[in-house]
Amino acid sequence: MMPAFSTALRLARIAGEACFPTRCYGCGRLYHRGPRDSAGFADSRTEAGFRDLVADVLCPQCARVEWIDSPMCPHCGRPFASPQGIDHLCGDCRSRSFSFDGARAAGVYDHGLRLLVSFFKYQGLVQLAGPLGRFMWDTVSRFNRISDFDRFIPVPLHWRRRRRRGFNQAELLMRQWPRLARDRGLSWDPRKMTAGDLIRCRPTPSQTGLGGKARKRNLQHAFRVKSAGAVRGCRVLLVDDVLTTGATADACARALKRSGAASVHVLTLARAV
């Protein structure tokens, strides 16, 4: 009975798609989502897996993504167009030192990821937290082990901005991780996810459109740790949606290390290049 039910459900979905196509949030065109690709859905970093996860929002033409792989900067995670394929420090990391110990991102902040971040963050499509959080989980699982970290901390918003927006996007992205850990048979300690340990103690203008030096000045003394004992000796994974110049991550890492964090690594959904 179950195979027959599954077949009927699949046929009903296909028929519904034929009669009621979806409008792409990116280009505005109508498109047919088509059947799910179960093989691609198992790995979000495949082209089919990415399309499957965002099929309710983007058409196949808009659902393009450039995943970040080597060669890249081993410190800030910036990808290179290098024929040698060897990781090496980028110019920014050679000329300045960041307070964080390393940064990784799922993909380049362009094409489909840029559209999805905009819809999620500024248009309130919070249902995108599921697939976007999945991309980040697959990224941290690829470059690290979950057991490498003692604390998972989202970059905080000032309470006024959070009240206006209604949510902290970094927090929502992390909420998918306990379920993903259970699905893969991994142990998960909910006490490791601590959204309140790091506080944005003063409101700052938006970083959008600011250069590197202006971003750094904008964030001076903007973050503090609520209780020094909360992160002392901890290996922290700091989570945010986009890494641009690294100024926000750097300011957060400085505050965490001043309070005794042993290390701070950064994970973002996208990396501007």
CSV table of C-alpha atoms in Angstrom, one decimal:
chain,number,residue,atom,x,y,z
A,1,MET,CA,0.0,0.0,0.0
A,2,MET,CA,2.8,2.4,0.8
A,3,PRO,CA,4.4,2.3,-2.7
A,4,ALA,CA,1.0,2.8,-4.3
A,5,PHE,CA,0.4,5.8,-2.0
A,6,SER,CA,3.8,7.3,-2.7
A,7,THR,CA,3.2,6.9,-6.5
A,8,ALA,CA,-0.2,8.6,-6.2
A,9,LEU,CA,1.2,11.4,-4.1
A,10,ARG,CA,4.0,12.0,-6.7
A,11,LEU,CA,1.5,12.0,-9.6
A,12,ALA,CA,-0.7,14.4,-7.7
A,13,ARG,CA,2.3,16.7,-7.1
A,14,ILE,CA,3.3,16.6,-10.8
A,15,ALA,CA,-0.3,17.4,-11.8
A,16,GLY,CA,-0.5,20.3,-9.4
A,17,GLU,CA,2.7,21.7,-10.8
A,18,ALA,CA,1.4,21.4,-14.3
A,19,CYS,CA,-1.7,23.3,-13.4
A,20,PHE,CA,-0.3,25.8,-11.0
A,21,PRO,CA,3.3,26.6,-11.8
A,22,THR,CA,5.5,28.6,-9.3
A,23,ARG,CA,6.6,32.2,-9.8
A,24,CYS,CA,10.3,32.7,-9.3
A,25,TYR,CA,11.2,35.3,-6.6
A,26,GLY,CA,14.3,36.2,-8.6
A,27,CYS,CA,13.3,36.8,-12.2
A,28,GLY,CA,9.5,36.7,-11.8
A,29,ARG,CA,9.0,34.0,-14.4
A,30,LEU,CA,6.6,31.1,-14.0
A,31,TYR,CA,8.4,27.7,-13.8
A,32,HIS,CA,7.6,24.1,-13.0
A,33,ARG,CA,9.5,22.7,-10.0
A,34,GLY,CA,9.4,19.1,-11.3
A,35,PRO,CA,9.9,16.0,-9.2
A,36,ARG,CA,12.5,16.0,-6.4
A,37,ASP,CA,15.9,14.5,-7.2
A,38,SER,CA,16.3,12.2,-4.2
A,39,ALA,CA,20.0,11.6,-5.0
A,40,GLY,CA,20.8,15.3,-5.3
A,41,PHE,CA,18.7,16.1,-2.3
A,42,ALA,CA,21.0,14.0,-0.1
A,43,ASP,CA,23.9,16.4,-0.8
A,44,SER,CA,23.2,20.1,-0.9
A,45,ARG,CA,26.5,20.9,-2.5
A,46,THR,CA,25.5,19.2,-5.8
A,47,GLU,CA,23.8,21.3,-8.4
A,48,ALA,CA,20.7,19.1,-8.2
A,49,GLY,CA,20.7,19.2,-4.4
A,50,PHE,CA,20.8,23.0,-4.3
A,51,ARG,CA,18.0,23.4,-6.8
A,52,ASP,CA,15.9,20.9,-4.9
A,53,LEU,CA,16.3,22.8,-1.6
A,54,VAL,CA,15.4,26.2,-3.0
A,55,ALA,CA,12.9,25.0,-5.7
A,56,ASP,CA,10.0,26.7,-3.9
A,57,VAL,CA,11.6,30.1,-4.3
A,58,LEU,CA,14.0,30.1,-7.4
A,59,CYS,CA,13.7,28.8,-10.9
A,60,PRO,CA,16.6,26.6,-12.2
A,61,GLN,CA,18.1,29.5,-14.1
A,62,CYS,CA,18.3,31.7,-10.9
A,63,ALA,CA,19.3,28.8,-8.6
A,64,ARG,CA,23.0,29.0,-9.5
A,65,VAL,CA,25.7,28.9,-6.9
A,66,GLU,CA,29.4,28.9,-6.8
A,67,TRP,CA,30.6,26.7,-3.9
A,68,ILE,CA,33.8,27.6,-2.3
A,69,ASP,CA,36.6,25.0,-2.6
A,70,SER,CA,40.3,25.0,-2.8
A,71,PRO,CA,42.3,27.0,-3.8
A,72,MET,CA,41.4,29.5,-1.1
A,73,CYS,CA,43.0,31.6,1.6
A,74,PRO,CA,43.4,29.2,4.6
A,75,HIS,CA,42.8,32.0,7.0
A,76,CYS,CA,39.8,34.1,5.8
A,77,GLY,CA,38.4,31.6,3.3
A,78,ARG,CA,38.6,33.8,0.2
A,79,PRO,CA,38.6,31.7,-3.0
A,80,PHE,CA,41.2,32.1,-5.7
A,81,ALA,CA,41.1,31.6,-9.4
A,82,SER,CA,44.5,29.8,-9.3
A,83,PRO,CA,45.6,27.1,-11.8
A,84,GLN,CA,48.0,25.7,-9.2
A,85,GLY,CA,45.2,24.7,-6.8
A,86,ILE,CA,47.3,25.5,-3.7
A,87,ASP,CA,45.9,27.3,-0.7
A,88,HIS,CA,47.8,30.4,0.2
A,89,LEU,CA,47.3,33.6,2.2
A,90,CYS,CA,45.4,36.3,0.3
A,91,GLY,CA,46.7,39.9,0.2
A,92,ASP,CA,44.4,41.1,3.0
A,93,CYS,CA,45.7,38.4,5.4
A,94,ARG,CA,49.3,39.2,4.5
A,95,SER,CA,48.9,42.9,5.2
A,96,ARG,CA,46.7,42.7,8.4
A,97,SER,CA,46.0,40.3,11.2
A,98,PHE,CA,42.5,39.2,12.1
A,99,SER,CA,41.5,38.2,15.6
A,100,PHE,CA,39.6,35.1,14.4
A,101,ASP,CA,41.6,31.9,13.7
A,102,GLY,CA,40.0,31.0,10.5
A,103,ALA,CA,36.9,31.5,8.4
A,104,ARG,CA,34.9,29.3,6.0
A,105,ALA,CA,31.8,30.0,3.9
A,106,ALA,CA,29.5,27.7,1.9
A,107,GLY,CA,29.6,29.7,-1.4
A,108,VAL,CA,30.3,33.0,-3.1
A,109,TYR,CA,28.0,35.9,-2.4
A,110,ASP,CA,26.6,36.0,-5.9
A,111,HIS,CA,23.9,34.6,-8.1
A,112,GLY,CA,21.5,32.4,-6.2
A,113,LEU,CA,23.0,32.9,-2.7
A,114,ARG,CA,22.8,36.7,-3.0
A,115,LEU,CA,19.1,36.4,-3.9
A,116,LEU,CA,18.4,34.0,-1.1
A,117,VAL,CA,20.2,36.1,1.5
A,118,SER,CA,18.2,39.2,0.4
A,119,PHE,CA,14.8,37.4,0.5
A,120,PHE,CA,15.6,35.8,3.9
A,121,LYS,CA,17.1,38.8,5.6
A,122,TYR,CA,15.3,41.8,4.2
A,123,GLN,CA,12.0,40.3,2.9
A,124,GLY,CA,11.3,38.1,5.9
A,125,LEU,CA,11.2,34.7,4.0
A,126,VAL,CA,12.1,32.9,7.2
A,127,GLN,CA,11.2,29.5,5.6
A,128,LEU,CA,14.6,29.8,3.9
A,129,ALA,CA,16.3,29.2,7.2
A,130,GLY,CA,15.9,25.5,6.6
A,131,PRO,CA,17.8,25.1,3.3
A,132,LEU,CA,20.3,27.9,4.1
A,133,GLY,CA,21.1,26.4,7.5
A,134,ARG,CA,21.6,23.0,5.7
A,135,PHE,CA,24.2,24.6,3.3
A,136,MET,CA,26.1,25.9,6.4
A,137,TRP,CA,25.9,22.5,8.2
A,138,ASP,CA,27.3,20.7,5.2
A,139,THR,CA,30.1,23.3,5.0
A,140,VAL,CA,31.2,23.0,8.7
A,141,SER,CA,30.9,19.2,8.4
A,142,ARG,CA,33.2,19.3,5.4
A,143,PHE,CA,35.9,21.6,6.8
A,144,ASN,CA,35.7,20.6,10.5
A,145,ARG,CA,34.1,18.2,13.0
A,146,ILE,CA,31.3,19.4,15.2
A,147,SER,CA,33.2,18.1,18.1
A,148,ASP,CA,36.0,20.6,17.3
A,149,PHE,CA,33.9,23.3,19.0
A,150,ASP,CA,32.6,24.0,22.5
A,151,ARG,CA,30.3,26.9,21.7
A,152,PHE,CA,28.3,27.9,18.6
A,153,ILE,CA,27.5,31.6,18.9
A,154,PRO,CA,25.6,33.7,16.3
A,155,VAL,CA,26.8,37.2,15.5
A,156,PRO,CA,24.2,39.3,17.6
A,157,LEU,CA,22.0,42.2,16.5
A,158,HIS,CA,21.4,45.2,18.6
A,159,TRP,CA,18.1,44.8,20.4
A,160,ARG,CA,16.5,47.7,18.4
A,161,ARG,CA,17.4,46.2,15.0
A,162,ARG,CA,16.3,42.8,16.1
A,163,ARG,CA,13.0,44.2,17.2
A,164,ARG,CA,12.5,45.9,13.8
A,165,ARG,CA,13.5,42.9,11.8
A,166,GLY,CA,11.8,40.4,14.1
A,167,PHE,CA,14.6,37.8,14.1
A,168,ASN,CA,18.4,37.4,14.1
A,169,GLN,CA,19.2,35.7,10.8
A,170,ALA,CA,22.3,34.0,12.2
A,171,GLU,CA,20.3,32.5,15.0
A,172,LEU,CA,17.7,31.1,12.7
A,173,LEU,CA,20.3,29.5,10.5
A,174,MET,CA,21.7,27.6,13.4
A,175,ARG,CA,18.3,26.2,14.6
A,176,GLN,CA,18.4,23.5,11.9
A,177,TRP,CA,21.6,22.0,13.2
A,178,PRO,CA,20.3,19.8,16.2
A,179,ARG,CA,17.9,18.0,13.8
A,180,LEU,CA,20.7,17.5,11.2
A,181,ALA,CA,23.0,16.1,13.9
A,182,ARG,CA,20.3,13.6,15.0
A,183,ASP,CA,19.6,12.6,11.4
A,184,ARG,CA,23.3,11.7,11.0
A,185,GLY,CA,23.6,9.9,14.3
A,186,LEU,CA,25.8,12.6,15.9
A,187,SER,CA,25.7,13.5,19.5
A,188,TRP,CA,24.6,17.0,20.2
A,189,ASP,CA,24.7,19.0,23.4
A,190,PRO,CA,22.1,21.8,23.2
A,191,ARG,CA,24.1,23.8,25.8
A,192,LYS,CA,26.7,24.5,23.1
A,193,MET,CA,24.3,26.8,21.2
A,194,THR,CA,24.5,30.0,23.2
A,195,ALA,CA,22.9,33.0,21.5
A,196,GLY,CA,23.1,35.2,24.6
A,197,ASP,CA,26.8,34.9,25.4
A,198,LEU,CA,27.8,37.7,22.9
A,199,ILE,CA,26.0,41.0,23.0
A,200,ARG,CA,25.9,43.9,20.6
A,201,CYS,CA,26.1,46.6,23.2
A,202,ARG,CA,25.6,49.7,21.0
A,203,PRO,CA,23.7,50.3,17.8
A,204,THR,CA,25.7,50.9,14.7
A,205,PRO,CA,24.8,52.1,11.2
A,206,SER,CA,24.4,49.3,8.6
A,207,GLN,CA,27.8,48.1,7.2
A,208,THR,CA,26.3,48.0,3.7
A,209,GLY,CA,28.2,50.3,1.3
A,210,LEU,CA,31.0,51.0,3.8
A,211,GLY,CA,34.7,50.3,3.0
A,212,GLY,CA,37.0,48.2,5.1
A,213,LYS,CA,38.4,51.0,7.3
A,214,ALA,CA,34.9,52.6,7.8
A,215,ARG,CA,33.5,49.2,8.8
A,216,LYS,CA,36.2,48.7,11.4
A,217,ARG,CA,35.6,52.2,12.9
A,218,ASN,CA,31.9,51.6,12.9
A,219,LEU,CA,32.3,48.5,15.0
A,220,GLN,CA,34.7,49.7,17.7
A,221,HIS,CA,33.5,48.7,21.1
A,222,ALA,CA,30.2,47.4,19.6
A,223,PHE,CA,30.4,43.9,21.1
A,224,ARG,CA,31.0,42.4,24.6
A,225,VAL,CA,30.6,39.1,26.3
A,226,LYS,CA,27.8,38.9,28.8
A,227,SER,CA,29.8,36.8,31.3
A,228,ALA,CA,33.5,36.2,30.9
A,229,GLY,CA,33.2,32.7,32.4
A,230,ALA,CA,30.8,31.7,29.6
A,231,VAL,CA,33.5,31.4,26.9
A,232,ARG,CA,36.7,31.1,29.0
A,233,GLY,CA,38.8,28.3,27.5
A,234,CYS,CA,36.2,27.5,24.8
A,235,ARG,CA,36.7,26.8,21.1
A,236,VAL,CA,34.1,29.0,19.6
A,237,LEU,CA,32.4,28.8,16.2
A,238,LEU,CA,31.0,32.2,15.3
A,239,VAL,CA,28.1,32.1,12.8
A,240,ASP,CA,26.9,34.8,10.5
A,241,ASP,CA,25.2,35.1,7.1
A,242,VAL,CA,27.8,36.9,4.9
A,243,LEU,CA,31.5,37.7,5.4
A,244,THR,CA,32.5,40.8,3.4
A,245,THR,CA,35.7,42.5,4.7
A,246,GLY,CA,35.8,40.5,8.0
A,247,ALA,CA,35.3,43.6,10.1
A,248,THR,CA,32.3,42.3,12.0
A,249,ALA,CA,33.8,38.8,12.6
A,250,ASP,CA,37.0,40.4,13.7
A,251,ALA,CA,35.3,42.7,16.3
A,252,CYS,CA,33.3,39.7,17.7
A,253,ALA,CA,36.4,37.6,17.9
A,254,ARG,CA,38.3,40.3,19.7
A,255,ALA,CA,35.5,40.5,22.3
A,256,LEU,CA,35.4,36.7,22.7
A,257,LYS,CA,39.2,36.4,23.1
A,258,ARG,CA,39.3,39.2,25.6
A,259,SER,CA,37.0,37.1,27.7
A,260,GLY,CA,39.2,34.1,27.5
A,261,ALA,CA,38.0,32.1,24.4
A,262,ALA,CA,40.7,29.7,23.4
A,263,SER,CA,40.0,30.0,19.6
A,264,VAL,CA,37.4,31.6,17.4
A,265,HIS,CA,36.5,30.3,14.0
A,266,VAL,CA,33.9,31.8,11.7
A,267,LEU,CA,31.3,30.2,9.5
A,268,THR,CA,29.1,32.1,7.1
A,269,LEU,CA,26.6,31.2,4.4
A,270,ALA,CA,28.3,33.3,1.8
A,271,ARG,CA,31.7,35.0,1.2
A,272,ALA,CA,32.0,38.3,-0.8
A,273,VAL,CA,35.0,38.2,-3.2
